[in-house]
PDB file of C-alpha atoms in Angstrom:
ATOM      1  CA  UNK A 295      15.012  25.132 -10.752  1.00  0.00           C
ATOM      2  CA  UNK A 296      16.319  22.906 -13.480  1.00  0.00           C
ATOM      3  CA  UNK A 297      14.259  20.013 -14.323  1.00  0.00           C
ATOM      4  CA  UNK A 298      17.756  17.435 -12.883  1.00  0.00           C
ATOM      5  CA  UNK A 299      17.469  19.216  -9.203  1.00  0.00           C
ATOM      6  CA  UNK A 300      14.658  17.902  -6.433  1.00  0.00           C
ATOM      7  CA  UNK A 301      13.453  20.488  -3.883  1.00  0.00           C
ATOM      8  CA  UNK A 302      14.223  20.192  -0.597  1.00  0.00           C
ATOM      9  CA  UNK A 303      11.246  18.446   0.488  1.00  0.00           C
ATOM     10  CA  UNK A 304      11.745  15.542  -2.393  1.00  0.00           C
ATOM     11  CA  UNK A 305      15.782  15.240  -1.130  1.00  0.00           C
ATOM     12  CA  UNK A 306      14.876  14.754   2.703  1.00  0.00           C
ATOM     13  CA  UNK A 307      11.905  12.391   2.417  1.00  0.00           C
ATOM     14  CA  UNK A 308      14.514  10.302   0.468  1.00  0.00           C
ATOM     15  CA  UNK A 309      17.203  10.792   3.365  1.00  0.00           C
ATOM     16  CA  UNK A 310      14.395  10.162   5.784  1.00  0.00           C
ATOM     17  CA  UNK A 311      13.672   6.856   4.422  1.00  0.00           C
ATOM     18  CA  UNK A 312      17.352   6.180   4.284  1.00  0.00           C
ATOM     19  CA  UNK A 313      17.436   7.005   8.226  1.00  0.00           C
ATOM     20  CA  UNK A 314      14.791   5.367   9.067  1.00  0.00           C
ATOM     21  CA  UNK A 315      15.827   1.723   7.337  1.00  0.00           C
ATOM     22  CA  UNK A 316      14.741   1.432   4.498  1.00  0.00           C
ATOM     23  CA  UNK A 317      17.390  -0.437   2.525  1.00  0.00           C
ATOM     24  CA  UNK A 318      16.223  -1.897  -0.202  1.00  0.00           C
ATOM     25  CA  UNK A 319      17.438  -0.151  -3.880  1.00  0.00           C
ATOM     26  CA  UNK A 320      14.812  -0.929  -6.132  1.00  0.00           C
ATOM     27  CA  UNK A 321      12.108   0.257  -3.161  1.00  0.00           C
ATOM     28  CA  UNK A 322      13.982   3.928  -2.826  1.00  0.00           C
ATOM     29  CA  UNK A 323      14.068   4.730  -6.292  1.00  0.00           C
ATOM     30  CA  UNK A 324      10.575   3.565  -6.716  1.00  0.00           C
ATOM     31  CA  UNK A 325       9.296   5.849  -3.890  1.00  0.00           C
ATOM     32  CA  UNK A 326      11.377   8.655  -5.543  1.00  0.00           C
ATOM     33  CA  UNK A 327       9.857   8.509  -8.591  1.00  0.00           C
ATOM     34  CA  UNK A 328       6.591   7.709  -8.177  1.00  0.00           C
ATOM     35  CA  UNK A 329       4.743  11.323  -7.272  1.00  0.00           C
ATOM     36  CA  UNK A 330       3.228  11.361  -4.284  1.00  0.00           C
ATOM     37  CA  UNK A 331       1.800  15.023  -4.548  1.00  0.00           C
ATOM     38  CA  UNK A 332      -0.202  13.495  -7.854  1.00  0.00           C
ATOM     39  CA  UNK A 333      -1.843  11.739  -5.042  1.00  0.00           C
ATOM     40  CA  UNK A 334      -3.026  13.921  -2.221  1.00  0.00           C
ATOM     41  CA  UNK A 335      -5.382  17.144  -2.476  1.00  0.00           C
ATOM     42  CA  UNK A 336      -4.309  19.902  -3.632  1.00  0.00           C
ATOM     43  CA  UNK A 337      -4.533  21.852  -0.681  1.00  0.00           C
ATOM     44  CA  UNK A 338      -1.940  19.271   1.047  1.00  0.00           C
ATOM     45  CA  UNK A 339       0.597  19.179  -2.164  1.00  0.00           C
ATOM     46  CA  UNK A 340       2.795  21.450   0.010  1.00  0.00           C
ATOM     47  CA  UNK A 341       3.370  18.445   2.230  1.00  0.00           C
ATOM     48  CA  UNK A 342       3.196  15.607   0.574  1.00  0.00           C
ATOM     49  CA  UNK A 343       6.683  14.384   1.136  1.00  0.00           C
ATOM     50  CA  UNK A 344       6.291  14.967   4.645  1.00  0.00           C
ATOM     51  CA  UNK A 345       6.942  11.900   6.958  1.00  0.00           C
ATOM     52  CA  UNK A 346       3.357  12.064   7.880  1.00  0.00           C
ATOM     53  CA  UNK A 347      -0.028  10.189   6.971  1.00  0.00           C
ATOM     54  CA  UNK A 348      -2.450  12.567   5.584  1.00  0.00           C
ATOM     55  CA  UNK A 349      -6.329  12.759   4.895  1.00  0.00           C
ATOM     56  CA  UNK A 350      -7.894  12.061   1.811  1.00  0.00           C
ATOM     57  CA  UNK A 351     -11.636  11.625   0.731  1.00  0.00           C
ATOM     58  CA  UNK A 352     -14.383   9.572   2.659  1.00  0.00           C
ATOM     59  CA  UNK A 353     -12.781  10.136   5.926  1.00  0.00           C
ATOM     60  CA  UNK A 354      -9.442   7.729   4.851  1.00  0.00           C
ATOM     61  CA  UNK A 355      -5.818   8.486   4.696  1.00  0.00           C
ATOM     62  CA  UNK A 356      -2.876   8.111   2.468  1.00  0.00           C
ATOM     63  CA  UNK A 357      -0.151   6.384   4.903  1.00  0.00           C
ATOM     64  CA  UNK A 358       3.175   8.039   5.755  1.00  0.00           C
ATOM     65  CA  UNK A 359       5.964   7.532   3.394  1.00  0.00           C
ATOM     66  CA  UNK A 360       8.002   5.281   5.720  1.00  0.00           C
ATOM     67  CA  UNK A 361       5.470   2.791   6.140  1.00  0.00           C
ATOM     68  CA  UNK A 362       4.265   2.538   2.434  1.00  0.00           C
ATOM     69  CA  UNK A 363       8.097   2.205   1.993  1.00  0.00           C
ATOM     70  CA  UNK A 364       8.527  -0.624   5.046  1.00  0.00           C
ATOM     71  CA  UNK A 365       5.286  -2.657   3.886  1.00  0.00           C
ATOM     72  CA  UNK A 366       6.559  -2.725   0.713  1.00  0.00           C
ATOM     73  CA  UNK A 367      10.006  -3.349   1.096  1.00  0.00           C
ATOM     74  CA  UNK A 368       8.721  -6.159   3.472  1.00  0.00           C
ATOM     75  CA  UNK A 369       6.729  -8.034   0.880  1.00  0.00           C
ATOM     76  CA  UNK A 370      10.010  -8.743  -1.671  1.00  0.00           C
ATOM     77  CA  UNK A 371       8.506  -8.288  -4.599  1.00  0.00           C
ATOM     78  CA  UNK A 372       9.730  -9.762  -8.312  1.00  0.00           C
ATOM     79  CA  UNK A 373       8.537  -8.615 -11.184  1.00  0.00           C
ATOM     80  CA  UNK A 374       6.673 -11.633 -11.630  1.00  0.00           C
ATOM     81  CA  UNK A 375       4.901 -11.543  -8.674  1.00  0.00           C
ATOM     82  CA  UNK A 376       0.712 -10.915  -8.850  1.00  0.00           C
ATOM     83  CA  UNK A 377      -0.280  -8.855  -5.572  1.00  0.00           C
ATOM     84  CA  UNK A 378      -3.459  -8.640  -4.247  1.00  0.00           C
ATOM     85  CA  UNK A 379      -3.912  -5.127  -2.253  1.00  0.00           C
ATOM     86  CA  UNK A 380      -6.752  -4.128   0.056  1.00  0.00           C
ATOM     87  CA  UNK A 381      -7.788  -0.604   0.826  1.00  0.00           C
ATOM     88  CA  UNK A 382      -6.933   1.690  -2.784  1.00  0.00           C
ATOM     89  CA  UNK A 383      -7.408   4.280  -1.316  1.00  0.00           C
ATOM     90  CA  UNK A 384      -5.508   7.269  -3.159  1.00  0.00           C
ATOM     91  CA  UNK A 385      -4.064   4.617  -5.228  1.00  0.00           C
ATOM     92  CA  UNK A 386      -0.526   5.725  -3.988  1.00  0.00           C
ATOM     93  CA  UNK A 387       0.927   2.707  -2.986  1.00  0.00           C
ATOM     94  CA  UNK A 388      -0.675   0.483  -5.894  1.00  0.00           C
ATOM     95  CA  UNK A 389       1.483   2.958  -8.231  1.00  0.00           C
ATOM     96  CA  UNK A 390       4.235   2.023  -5.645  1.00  0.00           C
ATOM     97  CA  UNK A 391       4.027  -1.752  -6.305  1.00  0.00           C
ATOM     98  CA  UNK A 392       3.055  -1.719  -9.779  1.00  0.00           C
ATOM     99  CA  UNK A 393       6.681  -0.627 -10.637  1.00  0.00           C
ATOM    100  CA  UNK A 394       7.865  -3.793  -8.325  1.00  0.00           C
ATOM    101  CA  UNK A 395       5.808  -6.788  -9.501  1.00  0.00           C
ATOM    102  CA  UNK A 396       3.943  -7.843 -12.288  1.00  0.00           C
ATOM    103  CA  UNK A 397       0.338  -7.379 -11.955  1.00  0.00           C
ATOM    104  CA  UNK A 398      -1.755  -5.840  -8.885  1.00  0.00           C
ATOM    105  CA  UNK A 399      -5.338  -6.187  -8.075  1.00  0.00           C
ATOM    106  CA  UNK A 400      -6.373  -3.195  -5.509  1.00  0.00           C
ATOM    107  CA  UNK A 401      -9.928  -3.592  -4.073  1.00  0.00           C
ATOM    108  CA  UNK A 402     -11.737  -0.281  -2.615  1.00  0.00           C
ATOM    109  CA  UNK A 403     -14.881   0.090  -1.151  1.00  0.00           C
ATOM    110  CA  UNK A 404     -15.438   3.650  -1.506  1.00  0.00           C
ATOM    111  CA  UNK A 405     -16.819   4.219  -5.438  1.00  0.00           C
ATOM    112  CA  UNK A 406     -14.851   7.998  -5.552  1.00  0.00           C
ATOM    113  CA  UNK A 407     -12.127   6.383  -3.938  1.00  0.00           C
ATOM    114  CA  UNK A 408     -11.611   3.658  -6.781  1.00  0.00           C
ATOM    115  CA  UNK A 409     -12.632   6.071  -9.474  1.00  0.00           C
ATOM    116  CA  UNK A 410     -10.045   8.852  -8.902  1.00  0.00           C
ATOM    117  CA  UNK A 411      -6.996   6.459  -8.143  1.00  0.00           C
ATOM    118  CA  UNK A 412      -7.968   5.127 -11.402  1.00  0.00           C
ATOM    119  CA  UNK A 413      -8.059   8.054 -12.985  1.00  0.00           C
ATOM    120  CA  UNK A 414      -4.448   8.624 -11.194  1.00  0.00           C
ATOM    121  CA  UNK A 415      -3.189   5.572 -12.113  1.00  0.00           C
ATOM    122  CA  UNK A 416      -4.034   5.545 -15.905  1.00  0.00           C
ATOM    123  CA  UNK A 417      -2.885   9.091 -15.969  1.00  0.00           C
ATOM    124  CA  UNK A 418       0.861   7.417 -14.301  1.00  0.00           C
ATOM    125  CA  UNK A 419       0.961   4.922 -16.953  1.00  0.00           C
ATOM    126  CA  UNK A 420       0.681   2.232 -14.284  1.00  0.00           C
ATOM    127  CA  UNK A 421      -1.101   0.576 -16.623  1.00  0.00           C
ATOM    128  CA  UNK A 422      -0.537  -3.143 -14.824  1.00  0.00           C
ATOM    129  CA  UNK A 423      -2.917  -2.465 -12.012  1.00  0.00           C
ATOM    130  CA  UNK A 424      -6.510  -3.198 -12.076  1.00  0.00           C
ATOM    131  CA  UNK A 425      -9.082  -0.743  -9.767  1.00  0.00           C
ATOM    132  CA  UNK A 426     -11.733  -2.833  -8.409  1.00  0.00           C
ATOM    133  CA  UNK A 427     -14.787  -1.625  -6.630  1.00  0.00           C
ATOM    134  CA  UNK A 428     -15.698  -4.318  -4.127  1.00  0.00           C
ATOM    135  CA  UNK A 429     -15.398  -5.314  -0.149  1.00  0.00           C
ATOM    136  CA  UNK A 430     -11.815  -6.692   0.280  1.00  0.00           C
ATOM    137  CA  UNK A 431     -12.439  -8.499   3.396  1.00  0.00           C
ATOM    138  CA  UNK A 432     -15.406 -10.663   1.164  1.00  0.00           C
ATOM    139  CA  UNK A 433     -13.857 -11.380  -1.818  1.00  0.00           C
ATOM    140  CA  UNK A 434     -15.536 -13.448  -4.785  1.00  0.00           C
ATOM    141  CA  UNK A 435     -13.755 -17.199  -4.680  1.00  0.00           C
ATOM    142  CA  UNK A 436     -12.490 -17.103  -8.226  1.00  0.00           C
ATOM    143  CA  UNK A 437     -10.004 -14.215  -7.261  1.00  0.00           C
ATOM    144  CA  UNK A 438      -6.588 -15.572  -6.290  1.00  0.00           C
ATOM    145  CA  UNK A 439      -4.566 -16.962  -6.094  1.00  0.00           C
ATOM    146  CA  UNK A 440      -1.418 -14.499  -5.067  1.00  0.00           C
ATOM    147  CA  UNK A 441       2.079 -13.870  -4.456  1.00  0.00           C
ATOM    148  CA  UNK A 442       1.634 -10.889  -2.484  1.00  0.00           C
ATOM    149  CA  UNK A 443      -1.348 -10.029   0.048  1.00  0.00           C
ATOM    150  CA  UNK A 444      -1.154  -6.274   1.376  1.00  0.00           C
ATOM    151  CA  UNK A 445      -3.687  -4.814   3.495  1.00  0.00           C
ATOM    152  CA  UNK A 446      -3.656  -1.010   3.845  1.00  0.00           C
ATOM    153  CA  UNK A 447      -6.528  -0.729   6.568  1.00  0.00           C
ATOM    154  CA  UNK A 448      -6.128  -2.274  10.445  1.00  0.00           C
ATOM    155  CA  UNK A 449      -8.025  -5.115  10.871  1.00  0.00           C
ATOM    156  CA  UNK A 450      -9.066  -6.979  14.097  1.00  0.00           C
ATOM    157  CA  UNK A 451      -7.880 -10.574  13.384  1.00  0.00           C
ATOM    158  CA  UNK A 452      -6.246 -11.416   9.890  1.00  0.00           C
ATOM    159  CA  UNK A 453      -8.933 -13.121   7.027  1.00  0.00           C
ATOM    160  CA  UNK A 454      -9.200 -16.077   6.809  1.00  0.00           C
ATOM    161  CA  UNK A 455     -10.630 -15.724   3.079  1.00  0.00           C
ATOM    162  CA  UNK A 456      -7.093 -13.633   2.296  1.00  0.00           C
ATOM    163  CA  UNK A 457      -4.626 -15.908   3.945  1.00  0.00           C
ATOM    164  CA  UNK A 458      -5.954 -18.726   1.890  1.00  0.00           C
ATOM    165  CA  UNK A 459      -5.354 -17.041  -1.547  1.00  0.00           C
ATOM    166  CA  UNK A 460      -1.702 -16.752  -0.924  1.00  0.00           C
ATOM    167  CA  UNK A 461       0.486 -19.303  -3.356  1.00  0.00           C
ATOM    168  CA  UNK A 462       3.281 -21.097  -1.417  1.00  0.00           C
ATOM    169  CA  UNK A 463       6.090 -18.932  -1.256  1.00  0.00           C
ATOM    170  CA  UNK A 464       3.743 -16.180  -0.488  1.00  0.00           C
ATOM    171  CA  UNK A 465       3.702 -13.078   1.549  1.00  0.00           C
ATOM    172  CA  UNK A 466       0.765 -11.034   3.316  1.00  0.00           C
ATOM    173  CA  UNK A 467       1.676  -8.046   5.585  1.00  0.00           C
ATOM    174  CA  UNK A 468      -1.487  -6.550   7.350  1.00  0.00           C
ATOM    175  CA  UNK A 469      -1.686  -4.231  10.185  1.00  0.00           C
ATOM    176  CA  UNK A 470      -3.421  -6.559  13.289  1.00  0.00           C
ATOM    177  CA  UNK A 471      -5.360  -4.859  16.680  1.00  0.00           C
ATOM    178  CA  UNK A 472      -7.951  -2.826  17.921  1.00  0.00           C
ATOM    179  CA  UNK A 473      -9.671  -0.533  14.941  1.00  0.00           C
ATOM    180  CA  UNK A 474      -8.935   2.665  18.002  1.00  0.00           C
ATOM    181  CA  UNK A 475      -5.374   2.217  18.772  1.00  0.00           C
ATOM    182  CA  UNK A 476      -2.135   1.083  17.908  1.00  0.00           C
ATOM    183  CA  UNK A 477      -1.945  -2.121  15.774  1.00  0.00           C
ATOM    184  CA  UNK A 478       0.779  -4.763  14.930  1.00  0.00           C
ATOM    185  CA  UNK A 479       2.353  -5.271  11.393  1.00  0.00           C
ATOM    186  CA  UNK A 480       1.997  -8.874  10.978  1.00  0.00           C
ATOM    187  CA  UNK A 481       3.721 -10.709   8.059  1.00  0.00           C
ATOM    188  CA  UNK A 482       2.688 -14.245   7.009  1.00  0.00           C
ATOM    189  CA  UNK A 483       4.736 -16.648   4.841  1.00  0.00           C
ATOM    190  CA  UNK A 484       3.308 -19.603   3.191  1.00  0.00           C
ATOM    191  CA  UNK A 485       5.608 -22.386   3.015  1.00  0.00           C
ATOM    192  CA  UNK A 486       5.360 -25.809   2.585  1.00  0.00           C
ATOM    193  CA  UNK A 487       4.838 -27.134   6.288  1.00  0.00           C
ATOM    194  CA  UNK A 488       2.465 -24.221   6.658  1.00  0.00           C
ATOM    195  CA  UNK A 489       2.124 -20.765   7.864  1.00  0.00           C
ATOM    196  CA  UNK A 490       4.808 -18.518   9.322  1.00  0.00           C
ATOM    197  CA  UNK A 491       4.179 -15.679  11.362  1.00  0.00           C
ATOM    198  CA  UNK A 492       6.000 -12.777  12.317  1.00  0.00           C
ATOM    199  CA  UNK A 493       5.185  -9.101  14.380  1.00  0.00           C
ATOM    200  CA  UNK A 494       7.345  -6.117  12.953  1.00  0.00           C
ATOM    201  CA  UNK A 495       6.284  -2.763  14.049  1.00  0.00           C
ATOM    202  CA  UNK A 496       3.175  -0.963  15.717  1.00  0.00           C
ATOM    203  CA  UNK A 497       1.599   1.219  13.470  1.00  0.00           C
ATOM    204  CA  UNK A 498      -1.815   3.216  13.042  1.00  0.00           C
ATOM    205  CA  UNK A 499      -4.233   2.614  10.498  1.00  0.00           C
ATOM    206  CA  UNK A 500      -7.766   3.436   9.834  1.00  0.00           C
ATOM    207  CA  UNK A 501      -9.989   0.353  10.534  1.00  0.00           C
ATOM    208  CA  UNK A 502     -11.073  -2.162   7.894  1.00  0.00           C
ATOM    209  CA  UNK A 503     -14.704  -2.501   7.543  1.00  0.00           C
ATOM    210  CA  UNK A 504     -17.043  -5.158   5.464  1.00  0.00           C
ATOM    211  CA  UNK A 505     -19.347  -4.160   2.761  1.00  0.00           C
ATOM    212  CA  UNK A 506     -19.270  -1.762  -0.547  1.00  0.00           C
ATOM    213  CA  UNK A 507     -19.909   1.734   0.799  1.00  0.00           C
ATOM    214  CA  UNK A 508     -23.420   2.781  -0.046  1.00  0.00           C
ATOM    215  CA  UNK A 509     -22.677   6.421  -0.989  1.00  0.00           C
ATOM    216  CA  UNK A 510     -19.453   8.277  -1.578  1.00  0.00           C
TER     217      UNK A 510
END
């Protein structure tokens, strides 16, 4: 195979996204280059450009294609833009949005979670994201504010804590319900008279919870 041709796999997760309605230019040819084998386990390589979450370490997931290509596409980033992400986890979408904005800030609280998409990252070149071992839903006050919120675990009832650290003019998408079930996407916008609220799509993510993992 000649280094210009994609396999089969790479050509229908683009055409997937395509189908599914993903629109946005600069969002495609991000997901297409960006490698998302580089960021599942070996033993899964074979279908990482599957339209499918799959399992990483400490009992988390990197999210299907579609909706790290949805959330993202929904937050309109500029290349100016400082986001704020909760929940590294492989560090796959951080890579994602570090080729869209400016700076990001992703907060893990698994310590080998942080440490290999790190590792991952630096290796990318995504050099404009900072790792950050910490609890995301307890953030220290002198962090913020942001453009972009994005929170890559379900949580119960948005933060209050991450709603306030968005800049007017700013976006947070998080995935809202029951930590067992289906959740909402929600998107916020902060604009001058205040918030604005609006429910996209049911998804499934794994739940959000306080605190800096003791082991792992």
């Amino acid at each position: 195979m000649t280094p210009n041709q994609h396999p089969p796999e790479k050509m229908m997760f683009q055409l997937t996204l395509r189908r599914r309605g993903i629109s946005d230019q600069a969002v495609l040819r991000t997901m297409e280059e960006v490698p998302r084998d580089e960021f599942v386990d070996e033993a899964d390589r074979e279908g990482a450009y599957r339209d499918s979450a799959l399992p990483i370490a400490c009992g988390q997931t990197i999210s299907q294609p579609f909706v790290v290509a949805y959330m993202t596409e929904q937050l309109q980033l500029q290349k100016q833009h400082r986001v704020l992400e909760i929940g590294a986890g492989s560090g796959y979408q951080a890579a994602v949005l570090s080729r869209l904005a400016g700076q990001v800030l992703t907060v893990e609280r698994y310590r080998r979670l942080a440490d290999t998409a790190r590792a991952r990252l630096e290796k990318l070149g995504c050099h404009n994201v900072e790792v950050m071992l910490g609890d995301g839903l307890n953030l220290p006050p002198n962090i913020g504010p942001f453009d972009r919120i994005i929170v890559t675990a379900a949580v119960e009832q948005l933060p209050e804590n991450l709603v306030e650290r968005l800049e007017v003019g700013g976006i947070l998408i998080a995935p809202v319900g029951p930590h067992q079930g289906v959740q909402t996407l929600i998107r916020l916008t902060r604009t001058e008279a205040g918030i604005e609220r609006r429910e996209l799509v049911e998804v499934r993510f794994v739940p959000a919870l306080p605190g800096v993992a003791r082991e792992l």
